[in-house]
XYZ file of N, CA and C in Angstrom:
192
model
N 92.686 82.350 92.095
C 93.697 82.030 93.081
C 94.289 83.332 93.616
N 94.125 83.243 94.950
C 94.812 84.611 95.529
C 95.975 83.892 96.362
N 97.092 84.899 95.869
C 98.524 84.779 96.881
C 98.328 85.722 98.346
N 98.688 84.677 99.079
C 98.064 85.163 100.871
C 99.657 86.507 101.088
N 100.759 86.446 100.179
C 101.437 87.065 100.498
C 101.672 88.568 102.116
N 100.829 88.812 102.031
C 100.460 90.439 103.118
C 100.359 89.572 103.923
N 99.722 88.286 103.641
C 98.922 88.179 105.320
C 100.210 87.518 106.127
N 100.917 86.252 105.247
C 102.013 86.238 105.723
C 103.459 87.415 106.470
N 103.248 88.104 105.438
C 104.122 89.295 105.899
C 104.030 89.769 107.212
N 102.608 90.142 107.326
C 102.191 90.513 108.807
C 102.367 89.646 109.900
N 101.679 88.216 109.673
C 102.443 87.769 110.338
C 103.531 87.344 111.020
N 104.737 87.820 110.294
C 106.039 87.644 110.597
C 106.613 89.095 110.681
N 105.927 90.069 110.554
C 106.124 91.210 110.526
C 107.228 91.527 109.707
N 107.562 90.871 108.242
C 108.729 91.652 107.660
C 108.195 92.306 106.436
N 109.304 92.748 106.075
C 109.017 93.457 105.048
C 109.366 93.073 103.173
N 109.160 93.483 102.687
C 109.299 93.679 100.958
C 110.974 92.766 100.698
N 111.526 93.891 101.453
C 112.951 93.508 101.166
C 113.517 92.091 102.080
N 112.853 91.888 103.141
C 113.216 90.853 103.427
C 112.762 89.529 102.836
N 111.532 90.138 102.075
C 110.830 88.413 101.458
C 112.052 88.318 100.640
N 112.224 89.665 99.611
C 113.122 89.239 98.660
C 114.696 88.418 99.003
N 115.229 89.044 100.087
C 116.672 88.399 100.535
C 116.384 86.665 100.735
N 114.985 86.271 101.454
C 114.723 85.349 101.865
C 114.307 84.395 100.746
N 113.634 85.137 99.449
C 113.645 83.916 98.449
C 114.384 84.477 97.253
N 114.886 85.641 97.159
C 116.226 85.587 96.483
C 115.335 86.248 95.203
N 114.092 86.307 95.075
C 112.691 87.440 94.126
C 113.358 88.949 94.297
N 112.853 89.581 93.009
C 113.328 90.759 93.287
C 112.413 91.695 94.004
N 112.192 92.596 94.455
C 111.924 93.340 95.331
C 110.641 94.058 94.330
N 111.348 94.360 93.359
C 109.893 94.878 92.520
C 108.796 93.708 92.167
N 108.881 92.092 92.188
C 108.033 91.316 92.150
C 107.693 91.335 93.089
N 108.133 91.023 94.087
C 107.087 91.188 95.331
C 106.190 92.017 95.494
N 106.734 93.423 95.491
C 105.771 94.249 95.384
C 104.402 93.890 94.649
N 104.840 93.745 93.291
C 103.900 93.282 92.509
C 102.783 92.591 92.852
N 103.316 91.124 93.561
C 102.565 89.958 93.950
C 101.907 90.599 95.253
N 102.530 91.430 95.839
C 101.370 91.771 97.252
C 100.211 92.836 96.730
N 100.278 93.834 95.673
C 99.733 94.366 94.982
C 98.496 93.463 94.259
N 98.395 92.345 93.568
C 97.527 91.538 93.002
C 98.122 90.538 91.992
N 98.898 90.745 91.271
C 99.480 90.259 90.055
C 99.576 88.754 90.217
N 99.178 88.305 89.241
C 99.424 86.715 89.356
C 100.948 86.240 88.982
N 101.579 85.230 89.683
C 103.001 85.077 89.251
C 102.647 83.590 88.845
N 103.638 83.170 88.202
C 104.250 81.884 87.758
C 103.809 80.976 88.781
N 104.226 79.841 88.611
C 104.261 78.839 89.610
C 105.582 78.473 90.008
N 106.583 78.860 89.086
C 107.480 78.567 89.731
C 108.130 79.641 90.816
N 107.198 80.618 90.203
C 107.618 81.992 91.550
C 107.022 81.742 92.417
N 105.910 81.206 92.342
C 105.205 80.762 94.121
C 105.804 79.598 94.711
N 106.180 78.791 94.205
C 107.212 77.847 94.487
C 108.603 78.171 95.325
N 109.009 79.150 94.645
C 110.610 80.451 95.065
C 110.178 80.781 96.277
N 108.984 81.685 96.097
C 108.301 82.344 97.526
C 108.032 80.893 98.987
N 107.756 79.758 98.658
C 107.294 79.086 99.444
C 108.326 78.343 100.178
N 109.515 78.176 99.218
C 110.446 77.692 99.733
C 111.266 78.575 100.821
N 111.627 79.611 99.994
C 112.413 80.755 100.840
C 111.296 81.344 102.359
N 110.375 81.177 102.330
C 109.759 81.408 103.297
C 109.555 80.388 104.237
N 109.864 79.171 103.944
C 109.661 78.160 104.417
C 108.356 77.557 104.778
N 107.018 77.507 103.620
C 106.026 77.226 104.107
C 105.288 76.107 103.054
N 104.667 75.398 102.943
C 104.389 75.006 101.548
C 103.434 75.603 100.600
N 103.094 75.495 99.159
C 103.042 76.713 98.187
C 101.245 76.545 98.671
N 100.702 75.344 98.775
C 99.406 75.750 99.432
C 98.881 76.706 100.360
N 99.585 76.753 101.234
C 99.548 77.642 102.459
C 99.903 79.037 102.200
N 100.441 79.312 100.649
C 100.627 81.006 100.520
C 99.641 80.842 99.953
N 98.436 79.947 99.381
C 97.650 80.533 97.891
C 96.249 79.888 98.377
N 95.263 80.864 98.140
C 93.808 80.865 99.026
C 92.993 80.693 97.415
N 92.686 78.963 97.188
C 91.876 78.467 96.066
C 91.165 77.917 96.561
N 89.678 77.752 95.909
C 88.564 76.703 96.400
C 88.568 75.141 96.037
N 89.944 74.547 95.135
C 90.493 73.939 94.895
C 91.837 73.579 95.181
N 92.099 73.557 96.261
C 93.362 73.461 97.386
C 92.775 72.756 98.529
């Protein structure tokens, strides 16, 4: 399972610190998660909400 995180970013053109204000994650997880790191589910959950998208649509599985 890959988190689409970057690609979103780009698309909205923000940055690190704004994912974090926007789902309230700290700034060094994000990093993390755009880096590779696998998070929780309930952190992709955090991320999907605060971004407003659903958690499918951040996460690129062949089982989705």
């Amino acid at each position: 399972m890959k988190i689409l995180l970057d690609e979103i970013m780009e698309q909205r053109n923000i940055s690190e610190r704004q994912v974090s204000d926007l789902t309230g994650l700290p700034r060094s997880l994000v990093h993390e998660i755009r880096r590779g790191s696998r998070p929780r589910i309930d952190t992709v959950e955090q991320l999907a909400k605060g971004l407003g998208i659903r958690m499918r649509d951040l996460m690129e599985s062949e089982y989705l």
